[in-house]
PDB file of C-alpha atoms and ligand atoms in Angstrom:
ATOM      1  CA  UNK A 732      -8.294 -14.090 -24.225  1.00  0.00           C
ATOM      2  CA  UNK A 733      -7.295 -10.671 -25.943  1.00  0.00           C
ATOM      3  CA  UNK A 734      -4.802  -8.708 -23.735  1.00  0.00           C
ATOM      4  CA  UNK A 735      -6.408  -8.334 -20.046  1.00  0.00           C
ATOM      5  CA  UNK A 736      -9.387  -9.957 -20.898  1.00  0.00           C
ATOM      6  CA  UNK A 737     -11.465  -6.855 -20.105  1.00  0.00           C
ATOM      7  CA  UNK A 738     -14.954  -8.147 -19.383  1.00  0.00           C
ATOM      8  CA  UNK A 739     -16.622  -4.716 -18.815  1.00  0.00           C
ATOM      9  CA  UNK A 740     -16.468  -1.484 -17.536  1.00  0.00           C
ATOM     10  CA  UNK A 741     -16.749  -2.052 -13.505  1.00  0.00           C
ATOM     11  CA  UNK A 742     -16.451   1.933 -12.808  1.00  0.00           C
ATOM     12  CA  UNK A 743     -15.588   5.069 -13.479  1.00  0.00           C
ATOM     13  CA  UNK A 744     -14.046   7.366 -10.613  1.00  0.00           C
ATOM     14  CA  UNK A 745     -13.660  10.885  -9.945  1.00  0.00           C
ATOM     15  CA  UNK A 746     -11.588  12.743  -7.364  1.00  0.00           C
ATOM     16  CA  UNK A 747     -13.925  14.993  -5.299  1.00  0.00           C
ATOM     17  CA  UNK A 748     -13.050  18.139  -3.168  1.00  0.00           C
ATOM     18  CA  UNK A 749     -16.497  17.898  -1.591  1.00  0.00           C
ATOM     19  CA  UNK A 750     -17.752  14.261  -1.371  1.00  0.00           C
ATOM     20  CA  UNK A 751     -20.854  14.984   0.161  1.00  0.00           C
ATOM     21  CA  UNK A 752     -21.995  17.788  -2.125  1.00  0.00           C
ATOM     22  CA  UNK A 753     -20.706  15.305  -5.128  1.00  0.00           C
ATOM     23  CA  UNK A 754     -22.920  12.503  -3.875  1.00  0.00           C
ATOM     24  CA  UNK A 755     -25.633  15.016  -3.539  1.00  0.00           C
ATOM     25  CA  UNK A 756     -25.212  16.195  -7.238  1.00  0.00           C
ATOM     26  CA  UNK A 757     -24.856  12.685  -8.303  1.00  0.00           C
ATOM     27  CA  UNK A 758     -27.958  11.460  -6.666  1.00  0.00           C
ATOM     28  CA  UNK A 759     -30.179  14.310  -6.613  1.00  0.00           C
ATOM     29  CA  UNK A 760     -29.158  16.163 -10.056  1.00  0.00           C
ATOM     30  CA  UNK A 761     -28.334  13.119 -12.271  1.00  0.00           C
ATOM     31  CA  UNK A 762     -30.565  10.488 -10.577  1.00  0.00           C
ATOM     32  CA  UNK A 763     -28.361   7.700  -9.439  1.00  0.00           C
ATOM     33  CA  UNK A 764     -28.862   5.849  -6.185  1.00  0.00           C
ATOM     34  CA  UNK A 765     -26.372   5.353  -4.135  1.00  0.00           C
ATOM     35  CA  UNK A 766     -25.331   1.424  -3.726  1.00  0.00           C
ATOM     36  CA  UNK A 767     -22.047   1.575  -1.243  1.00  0.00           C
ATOM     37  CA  UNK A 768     -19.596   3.850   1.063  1.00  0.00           C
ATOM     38  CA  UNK A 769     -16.092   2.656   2.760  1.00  0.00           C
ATOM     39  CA  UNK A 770     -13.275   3.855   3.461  1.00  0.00           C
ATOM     40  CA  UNK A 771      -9.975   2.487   2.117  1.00  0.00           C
ATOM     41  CA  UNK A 772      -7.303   3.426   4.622  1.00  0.00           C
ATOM     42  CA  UNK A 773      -4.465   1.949   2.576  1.00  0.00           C
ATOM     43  CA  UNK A 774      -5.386   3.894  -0.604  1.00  0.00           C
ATOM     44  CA  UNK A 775      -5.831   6.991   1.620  1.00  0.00           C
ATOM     45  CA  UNK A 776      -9.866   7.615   0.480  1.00  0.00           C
ATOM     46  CA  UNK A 777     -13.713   7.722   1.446  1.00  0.00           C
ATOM     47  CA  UNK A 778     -15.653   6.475  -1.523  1.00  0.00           C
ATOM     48  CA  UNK A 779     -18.868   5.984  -2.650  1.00  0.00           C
ATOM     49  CA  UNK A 780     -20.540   4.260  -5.013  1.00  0.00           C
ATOM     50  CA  UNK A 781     -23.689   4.727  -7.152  1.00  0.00           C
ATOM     51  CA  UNK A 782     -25.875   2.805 -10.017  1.00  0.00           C
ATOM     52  CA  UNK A 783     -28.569   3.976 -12.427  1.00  0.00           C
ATOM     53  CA  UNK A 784     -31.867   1.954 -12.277  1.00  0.00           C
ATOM     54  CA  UNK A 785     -30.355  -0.340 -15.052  1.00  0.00           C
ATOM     55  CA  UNK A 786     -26.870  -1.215 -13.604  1.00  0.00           C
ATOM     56  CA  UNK A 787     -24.417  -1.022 -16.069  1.00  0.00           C
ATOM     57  CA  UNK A 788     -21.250   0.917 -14.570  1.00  0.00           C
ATOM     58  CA  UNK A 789     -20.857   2.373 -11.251  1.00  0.00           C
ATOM     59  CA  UNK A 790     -19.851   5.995 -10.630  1.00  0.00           C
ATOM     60  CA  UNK A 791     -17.192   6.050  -7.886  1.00  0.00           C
ATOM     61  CA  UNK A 792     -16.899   9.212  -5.814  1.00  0.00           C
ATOM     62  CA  UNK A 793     -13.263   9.141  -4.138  1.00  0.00           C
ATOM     63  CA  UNK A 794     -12.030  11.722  -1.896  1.00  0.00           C
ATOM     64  CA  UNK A 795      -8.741  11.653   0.498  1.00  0.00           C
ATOM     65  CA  UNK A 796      -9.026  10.613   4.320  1.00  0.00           C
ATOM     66  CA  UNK A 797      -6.574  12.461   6.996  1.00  0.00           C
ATOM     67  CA  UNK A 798      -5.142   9.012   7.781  1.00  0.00           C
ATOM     68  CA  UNK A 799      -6.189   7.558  11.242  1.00  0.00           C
ATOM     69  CA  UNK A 800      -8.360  10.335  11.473  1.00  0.00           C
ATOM     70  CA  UNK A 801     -11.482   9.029   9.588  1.00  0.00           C
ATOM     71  CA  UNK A 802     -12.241  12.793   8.381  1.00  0.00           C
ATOM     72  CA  UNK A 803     -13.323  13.079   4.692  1.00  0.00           C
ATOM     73  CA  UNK A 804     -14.443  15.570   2.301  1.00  0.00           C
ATOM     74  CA  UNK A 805     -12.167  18.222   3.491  1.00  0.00           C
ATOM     75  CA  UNK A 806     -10.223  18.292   0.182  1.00  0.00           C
ATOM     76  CA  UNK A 807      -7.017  18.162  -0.231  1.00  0.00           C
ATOM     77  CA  UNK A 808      -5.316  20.572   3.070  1.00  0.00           C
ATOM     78  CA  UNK A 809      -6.618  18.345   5.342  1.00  0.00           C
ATOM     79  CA  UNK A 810      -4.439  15.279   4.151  1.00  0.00           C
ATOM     80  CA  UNK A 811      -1.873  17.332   3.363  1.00  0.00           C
ATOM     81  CA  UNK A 812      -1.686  18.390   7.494  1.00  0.00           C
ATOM     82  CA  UNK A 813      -1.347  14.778   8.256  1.00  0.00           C
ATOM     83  CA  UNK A 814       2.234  12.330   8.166  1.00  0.00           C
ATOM     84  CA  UNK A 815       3.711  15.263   5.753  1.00  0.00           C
ATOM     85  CA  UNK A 816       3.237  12.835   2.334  1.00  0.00           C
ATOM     86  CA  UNK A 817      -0.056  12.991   0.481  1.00  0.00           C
ATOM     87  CA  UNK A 818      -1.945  10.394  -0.866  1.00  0.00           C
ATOM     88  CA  UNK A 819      -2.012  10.034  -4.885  1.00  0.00           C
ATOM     89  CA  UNK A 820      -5.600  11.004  -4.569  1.00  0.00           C
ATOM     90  CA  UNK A 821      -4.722  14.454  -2.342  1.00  0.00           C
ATOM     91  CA  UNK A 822      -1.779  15.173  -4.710  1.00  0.00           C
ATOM     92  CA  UNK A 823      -4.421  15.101  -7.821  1.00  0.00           C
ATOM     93  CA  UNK A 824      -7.001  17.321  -6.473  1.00  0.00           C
ATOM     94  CA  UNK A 825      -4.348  19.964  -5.303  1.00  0.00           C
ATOM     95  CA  UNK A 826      -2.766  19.934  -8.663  1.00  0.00           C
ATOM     96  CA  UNK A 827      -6.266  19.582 -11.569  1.00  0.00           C
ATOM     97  CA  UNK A 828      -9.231  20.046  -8.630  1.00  0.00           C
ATOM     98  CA  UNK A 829     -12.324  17.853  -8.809  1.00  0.00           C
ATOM     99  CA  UNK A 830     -12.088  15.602 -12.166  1.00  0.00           C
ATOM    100  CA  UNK A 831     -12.550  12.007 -13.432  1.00  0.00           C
ATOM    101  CA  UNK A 832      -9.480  10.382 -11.737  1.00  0.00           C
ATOM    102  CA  UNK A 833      -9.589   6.499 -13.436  1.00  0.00           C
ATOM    103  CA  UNK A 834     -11.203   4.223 -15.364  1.00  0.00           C
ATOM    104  CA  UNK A 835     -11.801   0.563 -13.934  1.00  0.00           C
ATOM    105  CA  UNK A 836     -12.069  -2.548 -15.938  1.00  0.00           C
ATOM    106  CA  UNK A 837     -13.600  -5.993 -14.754  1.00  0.00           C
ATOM    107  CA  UNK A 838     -11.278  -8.815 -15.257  1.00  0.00           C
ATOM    108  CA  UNK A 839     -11.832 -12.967 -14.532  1.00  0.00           C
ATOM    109  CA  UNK A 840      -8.372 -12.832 -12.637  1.00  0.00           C
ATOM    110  CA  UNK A 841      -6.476  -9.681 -11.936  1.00  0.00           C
ATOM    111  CA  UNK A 842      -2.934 -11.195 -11.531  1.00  0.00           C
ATOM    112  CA  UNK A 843      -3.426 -13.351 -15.061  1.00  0.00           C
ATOM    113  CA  UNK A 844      -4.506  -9.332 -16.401  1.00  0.00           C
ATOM    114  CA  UNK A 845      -1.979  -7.483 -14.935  1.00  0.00           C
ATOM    115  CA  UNK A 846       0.967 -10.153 -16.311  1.00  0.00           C
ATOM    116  CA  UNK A 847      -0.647  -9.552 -19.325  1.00  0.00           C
ATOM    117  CA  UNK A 848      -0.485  -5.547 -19.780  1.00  0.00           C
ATOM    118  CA  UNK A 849       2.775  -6.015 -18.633  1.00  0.00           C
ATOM    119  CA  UNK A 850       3.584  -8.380 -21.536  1.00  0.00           C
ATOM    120  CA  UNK A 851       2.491  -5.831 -23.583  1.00  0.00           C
ATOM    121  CA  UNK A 852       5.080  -3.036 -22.128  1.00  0.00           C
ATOM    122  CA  UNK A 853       2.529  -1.492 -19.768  1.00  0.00           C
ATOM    123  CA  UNK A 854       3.752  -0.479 -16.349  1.00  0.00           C
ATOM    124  CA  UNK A 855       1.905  -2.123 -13.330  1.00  0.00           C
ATOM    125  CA  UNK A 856       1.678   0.032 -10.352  1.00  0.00           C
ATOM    126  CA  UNK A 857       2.197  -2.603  -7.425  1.00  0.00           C
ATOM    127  CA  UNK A 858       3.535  -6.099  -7.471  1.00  0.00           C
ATOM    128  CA  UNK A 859       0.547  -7.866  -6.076  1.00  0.00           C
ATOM    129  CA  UNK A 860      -2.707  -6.818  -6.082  1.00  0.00           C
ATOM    130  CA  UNK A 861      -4.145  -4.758  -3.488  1.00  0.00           C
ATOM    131  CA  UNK A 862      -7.691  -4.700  -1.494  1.00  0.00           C
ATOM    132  CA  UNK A 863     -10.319  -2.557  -3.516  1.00  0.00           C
ATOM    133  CA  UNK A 864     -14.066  -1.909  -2.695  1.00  0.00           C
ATOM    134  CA  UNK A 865     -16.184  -4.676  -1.215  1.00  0.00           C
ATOM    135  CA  UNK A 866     -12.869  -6.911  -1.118  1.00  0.00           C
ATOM    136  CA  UNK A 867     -12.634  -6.967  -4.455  1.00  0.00           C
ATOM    137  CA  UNK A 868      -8.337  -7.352  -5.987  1.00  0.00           C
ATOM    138  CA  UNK A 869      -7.609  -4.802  -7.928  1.00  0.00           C
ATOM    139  CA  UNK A 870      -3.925  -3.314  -9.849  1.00  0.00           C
ATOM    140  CA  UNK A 871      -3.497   0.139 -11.479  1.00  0.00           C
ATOM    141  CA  UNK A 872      -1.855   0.655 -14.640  1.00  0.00           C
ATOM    142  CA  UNK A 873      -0.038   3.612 -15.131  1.00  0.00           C
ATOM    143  CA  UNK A 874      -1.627   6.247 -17.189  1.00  0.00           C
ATOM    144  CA  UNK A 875       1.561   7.260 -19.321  1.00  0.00           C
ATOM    145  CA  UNK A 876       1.294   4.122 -20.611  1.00  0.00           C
ATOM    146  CA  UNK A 877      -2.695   4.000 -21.178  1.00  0.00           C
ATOM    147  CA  UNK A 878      -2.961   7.322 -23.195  1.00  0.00           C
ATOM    148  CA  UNK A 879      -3.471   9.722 -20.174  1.00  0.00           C
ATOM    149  CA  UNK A 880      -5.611   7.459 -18.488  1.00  0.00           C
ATOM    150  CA  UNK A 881      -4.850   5.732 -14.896  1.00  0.00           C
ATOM    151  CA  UNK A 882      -6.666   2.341 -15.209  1.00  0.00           C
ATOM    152  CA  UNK A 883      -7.716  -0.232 -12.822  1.00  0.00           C
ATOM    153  CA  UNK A 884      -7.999  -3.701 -13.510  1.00  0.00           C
ATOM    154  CA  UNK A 885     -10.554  -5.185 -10.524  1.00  0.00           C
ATOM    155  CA  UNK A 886     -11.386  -8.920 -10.128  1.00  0.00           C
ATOM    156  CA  UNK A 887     -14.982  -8.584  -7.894  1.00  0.00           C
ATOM    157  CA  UNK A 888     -14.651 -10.699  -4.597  1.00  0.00           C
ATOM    158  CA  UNK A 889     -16.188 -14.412  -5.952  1.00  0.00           C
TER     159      UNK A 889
HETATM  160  C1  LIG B1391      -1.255  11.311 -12.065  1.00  0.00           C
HETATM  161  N1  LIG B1391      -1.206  11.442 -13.404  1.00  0.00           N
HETATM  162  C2  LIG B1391      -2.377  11.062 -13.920  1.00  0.00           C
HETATM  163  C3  LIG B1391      -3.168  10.666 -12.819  1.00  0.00           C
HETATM  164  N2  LIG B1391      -2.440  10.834 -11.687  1.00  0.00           N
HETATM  165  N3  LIG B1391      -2.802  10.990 -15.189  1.00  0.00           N
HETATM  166  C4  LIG B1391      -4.065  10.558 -15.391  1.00  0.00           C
HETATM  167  N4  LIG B1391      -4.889  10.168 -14.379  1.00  0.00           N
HETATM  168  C5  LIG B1391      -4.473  10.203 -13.088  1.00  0.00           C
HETATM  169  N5  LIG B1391      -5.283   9.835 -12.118  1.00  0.00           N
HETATM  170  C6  LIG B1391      -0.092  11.936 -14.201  1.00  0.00           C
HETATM  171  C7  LIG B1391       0.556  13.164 -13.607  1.00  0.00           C
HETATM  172  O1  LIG B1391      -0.134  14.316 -14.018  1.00  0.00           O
HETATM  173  C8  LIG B1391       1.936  13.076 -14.196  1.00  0.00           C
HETATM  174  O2  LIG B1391       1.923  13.566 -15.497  1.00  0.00           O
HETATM  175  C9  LIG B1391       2.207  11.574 -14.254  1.00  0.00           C
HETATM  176  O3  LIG B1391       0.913  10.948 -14.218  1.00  0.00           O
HETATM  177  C10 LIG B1391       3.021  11.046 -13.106  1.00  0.00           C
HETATM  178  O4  LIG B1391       2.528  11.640 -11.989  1.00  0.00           O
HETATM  179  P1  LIG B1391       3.398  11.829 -10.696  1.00  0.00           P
HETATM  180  O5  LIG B1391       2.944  13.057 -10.038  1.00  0.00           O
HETATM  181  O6  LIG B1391       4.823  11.654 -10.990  1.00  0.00           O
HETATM  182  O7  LIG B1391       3.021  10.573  -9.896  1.00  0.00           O
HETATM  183  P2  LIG B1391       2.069  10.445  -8.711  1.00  0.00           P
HETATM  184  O8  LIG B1391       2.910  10.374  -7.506  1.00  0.00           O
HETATM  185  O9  LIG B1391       0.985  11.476  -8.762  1.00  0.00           O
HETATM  186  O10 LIG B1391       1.413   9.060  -8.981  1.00  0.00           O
HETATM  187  C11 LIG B1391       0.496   8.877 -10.009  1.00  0.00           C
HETATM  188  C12 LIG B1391       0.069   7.415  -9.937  1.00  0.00           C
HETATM  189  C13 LIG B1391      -0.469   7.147  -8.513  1.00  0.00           C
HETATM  190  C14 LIG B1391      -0.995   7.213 -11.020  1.00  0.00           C
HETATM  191  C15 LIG B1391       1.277   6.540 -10.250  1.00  0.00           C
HETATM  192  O11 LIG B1391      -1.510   8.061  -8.207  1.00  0.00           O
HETATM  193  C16 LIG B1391      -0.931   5.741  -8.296  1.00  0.00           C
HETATM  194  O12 LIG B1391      -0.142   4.824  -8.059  1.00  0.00           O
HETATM  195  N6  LIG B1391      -2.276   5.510  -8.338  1.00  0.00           N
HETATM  196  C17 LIG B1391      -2.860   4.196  -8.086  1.00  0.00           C
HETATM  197  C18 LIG B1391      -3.609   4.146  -6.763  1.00  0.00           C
HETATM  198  C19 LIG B1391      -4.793   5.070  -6.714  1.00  0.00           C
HETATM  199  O13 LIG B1391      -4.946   5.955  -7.541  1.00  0.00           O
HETATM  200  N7  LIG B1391      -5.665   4.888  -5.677  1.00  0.00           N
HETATM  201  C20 LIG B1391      -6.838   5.728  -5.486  1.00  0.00           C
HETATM  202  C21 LIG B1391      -8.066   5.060  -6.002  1.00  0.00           C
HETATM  203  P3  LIG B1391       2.921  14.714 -15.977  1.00  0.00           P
HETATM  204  O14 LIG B1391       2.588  15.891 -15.125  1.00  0.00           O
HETATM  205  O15 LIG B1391       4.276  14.137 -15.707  1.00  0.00           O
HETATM  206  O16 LIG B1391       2.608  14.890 -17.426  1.00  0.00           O
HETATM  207  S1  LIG B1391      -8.524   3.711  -4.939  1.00  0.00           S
HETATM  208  C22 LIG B1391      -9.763   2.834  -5.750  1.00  0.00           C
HETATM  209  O17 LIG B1391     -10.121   3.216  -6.916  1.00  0.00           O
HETATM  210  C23 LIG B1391     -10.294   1.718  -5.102  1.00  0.00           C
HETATM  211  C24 LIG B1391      -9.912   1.343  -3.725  1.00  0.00           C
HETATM  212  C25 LIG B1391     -11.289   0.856  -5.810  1.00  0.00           C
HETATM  213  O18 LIG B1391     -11.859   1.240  -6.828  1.00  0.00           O
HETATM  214  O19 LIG B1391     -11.533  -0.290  -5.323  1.00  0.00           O
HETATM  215 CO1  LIG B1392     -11.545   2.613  -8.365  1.00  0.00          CO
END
């Protein structure tokens, strides 16, 4: 294995201000069908995912949840009325507005990956790996040290 051991691109993800009119562009303008939808509490975001006809990567629509509230798609002043700290996700939109947020890479084993970009100086963003969509594990890599580009490594749920 060379490096993380990328496998393929799972996703790419973009930080929405307005998820519904983003899943509406997405499916109705570009033609993708919608596959999946969940909330991720811990990561502060409603997300969606969507597929062309002949799979290949996923498009992932993320936009920030007012924690406990289960509100999305309100952009980023309706997290930032919540606890007082805003999510990652929230702190992004207020400061470039809707853009492509990371890239995610498909790995056999996320914690053999993420040792592995750290071998090679990269900093990981969180010492175990944390719950991503449909249970998959997943690590983030921190986009100073990925030329600009946040990265998630994701090991799919077996
Ligand atoms: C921030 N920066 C980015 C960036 N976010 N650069 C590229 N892409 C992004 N998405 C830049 C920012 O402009 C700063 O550059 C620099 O990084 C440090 O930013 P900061 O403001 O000091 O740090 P924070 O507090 O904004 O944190 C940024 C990081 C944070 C990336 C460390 O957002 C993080 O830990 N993200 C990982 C978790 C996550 O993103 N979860 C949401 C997706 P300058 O201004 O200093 O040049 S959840 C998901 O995808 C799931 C569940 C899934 O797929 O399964
Ligand atoms: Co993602």
């Amino acid at each position: 294995m060379t490096g993380v051991g990328a496998e393929g691109i799972d996703h790419v993800s973009i930080a929405v201000v307005d998820l519904d009119g983003a899943v509406a562009f997405f499916t109705g303008v570009l033609g993708l069908r919608q596959t999946h939808a969940e909330v991720n509490e811990r990561e502060g975001v409603s997300e969606v995912m969507l597929a062309g006809k002949s799979g290949g990567a996923q498009v992932q629509l993320i936009s920030p949840v007012v924690a406990g509230a289960g509100a999305s798609g309100g952009g980023a002043s309706g997290a930032g009325a919540s606890a007082g700290s805003l999510s990652g996700v929230a702190k992004f939109l207020n400061e470039r507005g809707s853009a492509i947020h990371h890239l995610a890479i498909q790995v056999a084993d996320v914690e053999v990956a993420a040792r592995a970009a750290q071998a090679a100086g990269v900093r990981v963003l969180s010492e175990t790996p944390l719950s991503g969509t449909k249970a998959s594990k997943i690590v983030f890599l921190h986009p100073k040290d990925c030329h600009g580009v946040l990265i998630e490594l994701v090991q799919p749920a077996s």
